[in-house]
Tab-separated table of C-alpha atoms and ligand atoms in Angstrom:
chain	number	residue	atom	x	y	z
A	107	UNK	CA	-33.981	41.044	17.752
A	108	UNK	CA	-33.748	41.581	14.259
A	109	UNK	CA	-35.411	38.357	13.252
A	110	UNK	CA	-38.333	39.113	15.185
A	111	UNK	CA	-38.645	42.080	12.731
A	112	UNK	CA	-38.348	40.221	9.896
A	113	UNK	CA	-40.979	37.804	11.033
A	114	UNK	CA	-43.150	40.580	11.858
A	115	UNK	CA	-42.539	42.550	8.615
A	116	UNK	CA	-43.529	39.230	6.706
A	117	UNK	CA	-46.667	38.838	8.388
A	118	UNK	CA	-47.593	42.665	7.643
A	119	UNK	CA	-46.551	42.267	4.133
A	120	UNK	CA	-48.020	39.100	3.212
A	121	UNK	CA	-50.787	38.630	5.829
A	122	UNK	CA	-49.840	35.189	6.601
A	123	UNK	CA	-47.167	33.529	8.839
A	124	UNK	CA	-43.924	32.407	7.814
A	125	UNK	CA	-43.811	28.353	7.323
A	126	UNK	CA	-39.585	28.827	7.511
A	127	UNK	CA	-37.518	31.120	9.004
A	128	UNK	CA	-33.767	30.879	8.085
A	129	UNK	CA	-30.556	32.624	9.602
A	130	UNK	CA	-27.133	33.236	7.269
A	131	UNK	CA	-24.674	34.407	9.297
A	132	UNK	CA	-21.859	36.944	7.940
A	133	UNK	CA	-18.440	36.179	8.568
A	134	UNK	CA	-14.940	37.070	9.506
A	135	UNK	CA	-11.667	35.870	8.146
A	136	UNK	CA	-8.519	35.571	10.651
A	137	UNK	CA	-5.871	35.513	7.775
A	138	UNK	CA	-5.615	33.966	4.304
A	139	UNK	CA	-6.835	37.190	2.260
A	140	UNK	CA	-7.312	37.129	-1.624
A	141	UNK	CA	-5.876	33.289	-1.364
A	142	UNK	CA	-9.495	31.552	-2.174
A	143	UNK	CA	-9.822	31.945	-5.661
A	144	UNK	CA	-5.681	31.200	-5.804
A	145	UNK	CA	-7.090	27.726	-4.560
A	146	UNK	CA	-5.059	28.598	-1.484
A	147	UNK	CA	-6.105	28.096	2.112
A	148	UNK	CA	-7.987	30.740	4.318
A	149	UNK	CA	-9.233	30.651	8.443
A	150	UNK	CA	-12.944	32.384	8.296
A	151	UNK	CA	-15.813	32.058	10.877
A	152	UNK	CA	-19.188	32.569	10.881
A	153	UNK	CA	-20.269	35.600	13.156
A	154	UNK	CA	-23.064	36.646	15.281
A	155	UNK	CA	-24.223	39.310	12.724
A	156	UNK	CA	-27.023	37.775	9.824
A	157	UNK	CA	-29.352	37.533	7.544
A	158	UNK	CA	-32.756	36.296	8.107
A	159	UNK	CA	-35.441	35.083	5.985
A	160	UNK	CA	-39.063	34.119	6.340
A	161	UNK	CA	-41.069	32.087	3.645
A	162	UNK	CA	-44.034	30.690	2.853
A	163	UNK	CA	-45.305	28.757	-0.442
A	164	UNK	CA	-47.994	30.058	-2.585
A	165	UNK	CA	-50.184	27.853	-4.646
A	166	UNK	CA	-49.415	29.845	-7.700
A	167	UNK	CA	-46.127	30.573	-9.516
A	168	UNK	CA	-45.852	34.189	-8.104
A	169	UNK	CA	-42.617	34.975	-6.314
A	170	UNK	CA	-42.994	37.759	-3.929
A	171	UNK	CA	-39.452	39.063	-2.466
A	172	UNK	CA	-39.511	41.946	0.312
A	173	UNK	CA	-36.270	43.755	1.241
A	174	UNK	CA	-37.147	44.737	4.828
A	175	UNK	CA	-34.114	47.053	5.306
A	176	UNK	CA	-34.496	48.960	2.169
A	177	UNK	CA	-38.515	48.638	2.429
A	178	UNK	CA	-38.415	47.536	-1.021
A	179	UNK	CA	-40.246	44.940	-3.222
A	180	UNK	CA	-39.992	43.029	-6.600
A	181	UNK	CA	-42.007	39.946	-7.876
A	182	UNK	CA	-41.882	37.790	-10.833
A	183	UNK	CA	-43.134	34.491	-12.151
A	184	UNK	CA	-41.040	31.458	-11.211
A	185	UNK	CA	-40.425	30.836	-15.140
A	186	UNK	CA	-38.930	34.129	-15.640
A	187	UNK	CA	-36.130	34.135	-13.843
A	188	UNK	CA	-34.528	37.449	-15.139
A	189	UNK	CA	-32.159	39.962	-14.116
A	190	UNK	CA	-33.942	42.916	-12.088
A	191	UNK	CA	-33.152	46.405	-11.831
A	192	UNK	CA	-32.697	45.938	-8.244
A	193	UNK	CA	-29.383	44.753	-7.125
A	194	UNK	CA	-30.752	43.116	-3.856
A	195	UNK	CA	-32.991	41.075	-5.634
A	196	UNK	CA	-30.170	39.847	-8.308
A	197	UNK	CA	-28.687	38.187	-5.176
A	198	UNK	CA	-31.628	36.035	-4.586
A	199	UNK	CA	-32.694	35.526	-8.210
A	200	UNK	CA	-29.279	34.804	-9.193
A	201	UNK	CA	-29.383	31.852	-6.563
A	202	UNK	CA	-32.464	30.712	-8.012
A	203	UNK	CA	-31.432	30.870	-11.625
A	204	UNK	CA	-28.018	28.868	-10.574
A	205	UNK	CA	-30.386	25.958	-9.029
A	206	UNK	CA	-32.652	25.957	-11.989
A	207	UNK	CA	-29.882	25.480	-14.362
A	208	UNK	CA	-28.540	22.641	-12.021
A	209	UNK	CA	-31.586	20.781	-12.450
A	210	UNK	CA	-33.835	21.860	-9.373
A	211	UNK	CA	-37.384	21.867	-9.563
A	212	UNK	CA	-38.636	24.953	-8.405
A	213	UNK	CA	-42.470	23.762	-8.335
A	214	UNK	CA	-44.611	26.922	-7.162
A	215	UNK	CA	-44.346	30.569	-5.730
A	216	UNK	CA	-43.596	31.724	-2.641
A	217	UNK	CA	-43.399	35.005	-0.508
A	218	UNK	CA	-40.583	35.616	0.984
A	219	UNK	CA	-39.091	38.811	3.337
A	220	UNK	CA	-35.639	39.355	4.251
A	221	UNK	CA	-33.307	41.913	6.137
A	222	UNK	CA	-30.305	41.450	8.582
A	223	UNK	CA	-27.747	43.243	10.314
A	224	UNK	CA	-24.580	42.210	8.869
A	225	UNK	CA	-23.218	45.695	7.636
A	226	UNK	CA	-23.409	46.338	4.183
A	227	UNK	CA	-20.159	46.654	2.055
A	228	UNK	CA	-18.173	46.235	5.238
A	229	UNK	CA	-16.008	43.092	4.115
A	230	UNK	CA	-18.400	40.722	6.375
A	231	UNK	CA	-19.938	39.271	3.295
A	232	UNK	CA	-23.451	40.361	3.365
A	233	UNK	CA	-24.097	39.439	-0.061
A	234	UNK	CA	-22.588	35.933	0.536
A	235	UNK	CA	-25.334	35.399	3.480
A	236	UNK	CA	-27.831	36.885	1.416
A	237	UNK	CA	-27.098	34.177	-1.363
A	238	UNK	CA	-25.879	30.962	1.231
A	239	UNK	CA	-29.529	31.750	2.795
A	240	UNK	CA	-31.534	32.164	-0.319
A	241	UNK	CA	-30.092	28.589	-1.317
A	242	UNK	CA	-30.480	27.148	1.790
A	243	UNK	CA	-33.906	28.208	2.160
A	244	UNK	CA	-34.672	26.689	-1.703
A	245	UNK	CA	-33.115	23.732	-0.423
A	246	UNK	CA	-35.650	23.263	2.473
A	247	UNK	CA	-38.849	24.728	0.948
A	248	UNK	CA	-38.290	22.622	-2.140
A	249	UNK	CA	-37.038	19.645	-0.838
A	250	UNK	CA	-33.445	19.832	-3.196
A	251	UNK	CA	-31.505	17.850	-1.044
A	252	UNK	CA	-28.486	19.706	-1.716
A	253	UNK	CA	-25.652	19.502	0.797
A	254	UNK	CA	-23.890	22.564	2.307
A	255	UNK	CA	-21.240	22.370	-0.492
A	256	UNK	CA	-23.493	22.285	-3.039
A	257	UNK	CA	-25.147	25.245	-1.722
A	258	UNK	CA	-21.842	27.254	-1.538
A	259	UNK	CA	-20.780	26.669	-5.289
A	260	UNK	CA	-24.688	27.604	-6.243
A	261	UNK	CA	-24.296	30.613	-3.862
A	262	UNK	CA	-20.664	31.720	-5.469
A	263	UNK	CA	-22.023	31.111	-9.044
A	264	UNK	CA	-25.053	33.418	-8.659
A	265	UNK	CA	-22.374	35.943	-7.254
A	266	UNK	CA	-20.233	35.166	-10.425
A	267	UNK	CA	-23.253	35.454	-13.073
A	268	UNK	CA	-25.920	37.918	-11.466
A	269	UNK	CA	-23.597	40.144	-9.142
A	270	UNK	CA	-20.754	39.998	-11.693
A	271	UNK	CA	-17.997	39.530	-9.122
A	272	UNK	CA	-15.562	36.373	-9.809
A	273	UNK	CA	-15.545	36.055	-5.702
A	274	UNK	CA	-13.481	32.786	-4.450
A	275	UNK	CA	-15.944	30.344	-2.036
A	276	UNK	CA	-14.503	31.738	1.268
A	277	UNK	CA	-17.834	33.664	2.276
A	278	UNK	CA	-20.261	31.221	1.205
A	279	UNK	CA	-18.563	28.263	2.748
A	280	UNK	CA	-18.099	30.126	6.028
A	281	UNK	CA	-21.630	31.130	6.127
A	282	UNK	CA	-22.890	27.389	5.263
A	283	UNK	CA	-20.033	25.571	7.541
A	284	UNK	CA	-19.908	28.100	10.275
A	285	UNK	CA	-20.031	26.051	13.838
A	286	UNK	CA	-19.967	27.836	17.240
A	287	UNK	CA	-16.604	28.819	18.578
A	288	UNK	CA	-14.376	27.163	15.629
A	289	UNK	CA	-12.353	28.546	13.135
A	290	UNK	CA	-12.780	26.985	9.606
A	291	UNK	CA	-9.500	26.001	8.032
A	292	UNK	CA	-10.453	25.839	4.413
A	293	UNK	CA	-8.660	24.156	1.365
A	294	UNK	CA	-9.775	26.024	-1.368
A	295	UNK	CA	-8.793	23.444	-3.915
A	296	UNK	CA	-9.999	20.767	-2.118
A	297	UNK	CA	-13.069	22.202	-0.834
A	298	UNK	CA	-12.414	20.396	2.506
A	299	UNK	CA	-11.861	21.904	6.064
A	300	UNK	CA	-11.007	21.412	9.562
A	301	UNK	CA	-12.207	23.081	12.362
A	302	UNK	CA	-9.578	25.059	14.735
A	303	UNK	CA	-10.617	26.078	18.028
A	304	UNK	CA	-10.048	29.701	18.742
A	305	UNK	CA	-7.280	28.699	21.325
A	306	UNK	CA	-6.712	32.763	22.448
A	307	UNK	CA	-8.216	32.713	25.825
A	308	UNK	CA	-8.955	36.195	27.086
A	309	UNK	CA	-9.072	37.647	23.507
A	310	UNK	CA	-11.991	39.274	21.773
A	311	UNK	CA	-12.517	39.538	18.373
A	312	UNK	CA	-13.319	43.260	17.385
A	313	UNK	CA	-14.309	44.875	14.086
A	314	UNK	CA	-13.891	48.571	13.344
A	315	UNK	CA	-15.721	49.676	10.538
A	316	UNK	CA	-14.315	52.360	8.506
A	317	UNK	CA	-17.810	53.043	6.837
A	318	UNK	CA	-16.055	53.751	3.462
A	319	UNK	CA	-18.185	51.006	1.270
A	320	UNK	CA	-16.414	49.270	-0.891
A	321	UNK	CA	-17.556	47.862	-4.063
A	322	UNK	CA	-15.936	44.774	-5.337
A	323	UNK	CA	-17.956	44.835	-8.510
A	324	UNK	CA	-16.433	48.056	-9.213
A	325	UNK	CA	-13.685	46.165	-11.459
A	326	UNK	CA	-10.942	46.286	-8.720
A	327	UNK	CA	-11.974	42.869	-7.179
A	328	UNK	CA	-11.881	41.263	-10.710
A	329	UNK	CA	-8.952	42.803	-11.926
A	330	UNK	CA	-6.818	41.258	-9.237
A	331	UNK	CA	-8.214	37.803	-10.037
A	332	UNK	CA	-6.794	38.642	-13.935
A	333	UNK	CA	-3.648	39.776	-12.317
A	334	UNK	CA	-2.873	36.476	-10.620
A	335	UNK	CA	-4.365	34.508	-13.667
A	336	UNK	CA	-1.576	36.185	-15.979
A	337	UNK	CA	1.408	35.238	-13.273
A	338	UNK	CA	-0.082	31.703	-13.276
A	339	UNK	CA	0.070	31.803	-17.323
A	340	UNK	CA	3.530	32.741	-17.355
A	341	UNK	CA	4.460	30.411	-14.786
A	342	UNK	CA	2.809	27.314	-16.424
A	343	UNK	CA	4.995	28.021	-19.377
A	344	UNK	CA	7.759	26.966	-17.680
A	345	UNK	CA	6.731	24.560	-15.103
A	346	UNK	CA	4.561	21.474	-15.241
A	347	UNK	CA	1.798	20.855	-12.764
A	348	UNK	CA	0.636	24.657	-12.033
A	349	UNK	CA	-2.650	25.232	-11.960
A	350	UNK	CA	-2.982	28.411	-9.363
A	351	UNK	CA	-0.642	30.698	-7.289
A	352	UNK	CA	-0.627	28.066	-4.906
A	353	UNK	CA	1.416	25.791	-6.894
A	354	UNK	CA	4.092	28.631	-7.590
A	355	UNK	CA	7.186	28.966	-5.167
A	356	UNK	CA	8.386	32.625	-4.380
A	357	UNK	CA	11.940	31.021	-5.862
A	358	UNK	CA	9.982	30.150	-8.875
A	359	UNK	CA	8.277	33.927	-9.348
A	360	UNK	CA	11.705	35.384	-8.595
A	361	UNK	CA	13.292	33.420	-11.389
A	362	UNK	CA	10.574	34.742	-14.143
A	363	UNK	CA	10.367	37.951	-12.484
A	364	UNK	CA	11.535	39.851	-15.734
A	365	UNK	CA	8.726	38.385	-17.623
A	366	UNK	CA	5.794	39.741	-15.773
A	367	UNK	CA	4.857	43.736	-15.208
A	368	UNK	CA	5.937	45.123	-11.488
A	369	UNK	CA	2.109	44.817	-11.245
A	370	UNK	CA	1.501	41.299	-11.842
A	371	UNK	CA	4.519	40.310	-9.881
A	372	UNK	CA	3.925	42.246	-6.562
A	373	UNK	CA	0.374	40.512	-6.448
A	374	UNK	CA	2.000	37.156	-7.039
A	375	UNK	CA	4.281	37.896	-4.214
A	376	UNK	CA	1.261	38.908	-1.960
A	377	UNK	CA	-0.719	35.705	-2.778
A	378	UNK	CA	2.075	33.250	-2.277
A	379	UNK	CA	3.725	34.974	1.065
A	380	UNK	CA	0.035	35.111	2.040
A	381	UNK	CA	-0.138	31.485	1.684
A	382	UNK	CA	3.001	30.582	4.089
A	383	UNK	CA	1.372	33.259	6.548
A	384	UNK	CA	-1.495	31.364	6.639
A	385	UNK	CA	0.312	28.132	7.667
A	386	UNK	CA	2.246	29.950	10.095
A	387	UNK	CA	-0.534	31.482	11.590
A	388	UNK	CA	-2.433	28.333	11.944
A	389	UNK	CA	0.369	26.784	13.540
A	390	UNK	CA	0.485	29.508	15.924
A	391	UNK	CA	-3.018	29.301	16.639
A	392	UNK	CA	-2.346	25.743	17.658
A	393	UNK	CA	-0.050	26.487	19.738
A	394	UNK	CA	-1.928	29.178	21.587
A	395	UNK	CA	1.241	31.866	20.324
A	396	UNK	CA	-0.897	34.847	20.595
A	397	UNK	CA	1.808	37.294	19.867
A	398	UNK	CA	3.044	35.360	16.816
A	399	UNK	CA	-0.519	35.243	15.284
A	400	UNK	CA	-1.022	38.952	15.823
A	401	UNK	CA	2.487	39.804	14.058
A	402	UNK	CA	1.614	37.724	10.900
A	403	UNK	CA	-2.052	39.706	11.141
A	404	UNK	CA	0.079	42.861	10.558
A	405	UNK	CA	2.434	41.195	8.116
A	406	UNK	CA	-1.036	40.589	5.875
A	407	UNK	CA	-1.951	44.127	6.433
A	408	UNK	CA	1.439	45.245	4.659
A	409	UNK	CA	1.132	42.883	1.987
A	410	UNK	CA	-2.578	43.995	1.628
A	411	UNK	CA	-1.470	47.780	1.529
A	412	UNK	CA	1.513	47.646	-0.550
A	413	UNK	CA	1.693	44.346	-2.869
A	414	UNK	CA	-2.034	43.888	-3.175
A	415	UNK	CA	-3.118	47.104	-3.146
A	416	UNK	CA	-6.540	47.307	-1.809
A	417	UNK	CA	-6.514	49.200	1.231
A	418	UNK	CA	-7.296	52.700	1.856
A	419	UNK	CA	-6.050	55.429	3.880
A	420	UNK	CA	-8.913	54.596	6.615
A	421	UNK	CA	-7.942	51.073	7.058
A	422	UNK	CA	-4.240	51.980	7.654
A	423	UNK	CA	-4.797	54.515	9.880
A	424	UNK	CA	-7.114	51.943	12.285
A	425	UNK	CA	-4.740	49.542	11.875
A	426	UNK	CA	-1.618	51.714	12.362
A	427	UNK	CA	-2.794	53.358	16.012
A	428	UNK	CA	-3.223	49.683	17.021
A	429	UNK	CA	0.379	48.745	16.450
A	430	UNK	CA	1.678	50.692	19.955
A	431	UNK	CA	-1.551	49.402	21.753
A	432	UNK	CA	-0.696	46.773	24.224
A	433	UNK	CA	-3.547	45.127	24.852
A	434	UNK	CA	-4.000	44.912	20.741
A	435	UNK	CA	-1.972	41.830	19.622
A	436	UNK	CA	-3.018	41.867	15.830
A	437	UNK	CA	-5.134	43.879	13.106
A	438	UNK	CA	-5.395	44.373	9.695
A	439	UNK	CA	-8.020	44.814	7.333
A	440	UNK	CA	-10.423	42.331	6.502
A	441	UNK	CA	-12.101	40.871	3.191
A	442	UNK	CA	-11.670	41.958	-0.269
A	443	UNK	CA	-11.060	45.525	0.782
A	444	UNK	CA	-11.199	49.175	-0.494
A	445	UNK	CA	-13.088	49.879	2.647
A	446	UNK	CA	-14.730	47.968	5.242
A	447	UNK	CA	-13.674	46.761	8.328
A	448	UNK	CA	-10.335	45.937	10.332
A	449	UNK	CA	-10.403	42.605	12.719
A	450	UNK	CA	-8.558	42.914	15.867
A	451	UNK	CA	-7.659	40.968	18.404
A	452	UNK	CA	-7.850	42.644	21.730
A	453	UNK	CA	-7.048	41.706	25.413
A	454	UNK	CA	-10.862	41.029	26.858
A	455	UNK	CA	-10.308	43.613	29.849
A	456	UNK	CA	-9.158	45.928	27.253
A	457	UNK	CA	-11.993	45.858	24.782
A	458	UNK	CA	-13.954	49.176	26.114
A	459	UNK	CA	-10.940	51.644	26.194
A	460	UNK	CA	-9.410	50.077	23.005
A	461	UNK	CA	-12.578	50.971	21.177
A	462	UNK	CA	-12.743	54.611	22.873
A	463	UNK	CA	-9.205	55.804	22.159
A	464	UNK	CA	-9.358	54.200	18.357
A	465	UNK	CA	-12.900	55.535	17.998
A	466	UNK	CA	-11.657	59.266	19.076
A	467	UNK	CA	-8.816	58.880	17.112
A	468	UNK	CA	-10.439	58.011	13.903
A	469	UNK	CA	-12.835	61.115	14.732
A	470	UNK	CA	-9.976	63.104	15.170
A	471	UNK	CA	-8.644	62.228	11.711
A	472	UNK	CA	-11.719	61.977	9.638
A	473	UNK	CA	-14.390	63.540	11.438
A	474	UNK	CA	-16.714	60.750	12.098
A	475	UNK	CA	-16.991	58.097	14.434
A	476	UNK	CA	-15.993	54.476	12.718
A	477	UNK	CA	-18.826	51.622	14.250
A	478	UNK	CA	-17.239	48.598	15.984
A	479	UNK	CA	-18.685	45.229	16.759
A	480	UNK	CA	-17.472	42.483	19.496
A	481	UNK	CA	-17.932	39.451	17.533
A	482	UNK	CA	-18.842	36.090	18.446
A	483	UNK	CA	-18.440	32.686	16.461
A	484	UNK	CA	-21.595	31.117	15.632
A	485	UNK	CA	-22.847	28.028	13.499
A	486	UNK	CA	-23.498	28.472	10.202
A	487	UNK	CA	-26.969	28.529	8.067
A	488	UNK	CA	-29.822	27.153	10.209
A	489	UNK	CA	-33.710	26.866	10.136
A	490	UNK	CA	-34.933	28.827	13.230
A	491	UNK	CA	-36.896	27.214	15.612
A	492	UNK	CA	-40.425	28.724	14.856
A	493	UNK	CA	-40.687	31.286	17.701
A	494	UNK	CA	-43.599	30.953	19.806
A	495	UNK	CA	-46.313	33.000	18.665
A	496	UNK	CA	-46.958	34.835	22.118
A	497	UNK	CA	-43.460	36.069	22.068
A	498	UNK	CA	-43.859	38.058	18.574
B	760	LIG	C1	-14.063	38.781	-0.561
B	760	LIG	C2	-14.511	37.479	-1.647
B	760	LIG	C3	-13.808	36.197	-1.285
B	760	LIG	C4	-12.073	36.624	-0.692
B	760	LIG	C5	-12.147	37.885	0.050
B	760	LIG	C6	-10.714	38.280	-0.103
B	760	LIG	O1	-14.872	38.492	0.407
B	760	LIG	O2	-15.769	37.394	-2.008
B	760	LIG	O3	-14.105	35.306	-2.102
B	760	LIG	O4	-11.892	36.561	-1.822
B	760	LIG	O5	-12.834	38.891	-0.612
B	760	LIG	O6	-9.740	37.197	0.733
């Protein structure tokens, strides 16, 4: 088990036992893509792929960070929270920096080892899991008394300020508020949520990883956000009460189509339609209407491909080959885009054969097999009970 590997690595590296072990899950998102930073709704869930942290306090001011999966190490003093040339370390230092700027007292140094099985750059929010888990760990180690929402905001700001991605709050929120077998219907403006049951009996959630690593920081994600803001600015000059694309109707967008560029129009059209899809999909979920839900997932993919333009040929291929597969009700690319995974709703009895046929088709087209993961919906960040020593 991965968490045991991290604990063992911690012991080897620091020659002591951890006093705190934290699990921070990655996430899936059923529907509602690129709507979080437009203050809309999303439907994510935490899953059974996670980043694990083991920590112990030190009596001095030294912070020692050990990235087990990379076998890399970084140290500094608690009063010098500076960006590192190691990008993985910046996710952790960024969280400490946000906490300290918010008034938290990091009173002494610590040793930390971390690693996990959330695939990197796969749209499952490995970086948000690292940031959320780090915030959760600091909260425990230094008795900061921050609630989960405050930790989600800290993690989001770390991503903005230290990783340079102006992400929404969905990923961190899901990692922190996840609940076993529940989807999180999150209102990204109110920052409140309702838990929905995954009503589709006999359906497995399966991800196919294209193996194409996205790099959201690579400007495209931030560019999409700016394009949405450009659309909002034009509409604000005509209507009062518009704060974000959530407040804009398709009719308003059409009326002012000629005042915005074709690109900005497409981006805004996608986001406004996606908010509508999100609501239709949650109704379909509540009614256990799998066919309707799946259809909406395909609509979302088409919008991400053609209007938001964040898909890639590998993702499109993986979605397209499911369209004729009777065992698959819905499929779409998931997360920020430009690579990563598709999310698929597959009849449980047909999971093995669907994985086999899709993998073979992908191999024939691209010369490599996609990874696939059947995921379970789990609780969010938590402290793990210290495992009995004799089991380690
Ligand atoms: C990334 C971001 C999220 C969200 C998704 C797209 O995962 O981190 O905030 O915007 O892309 O829905």
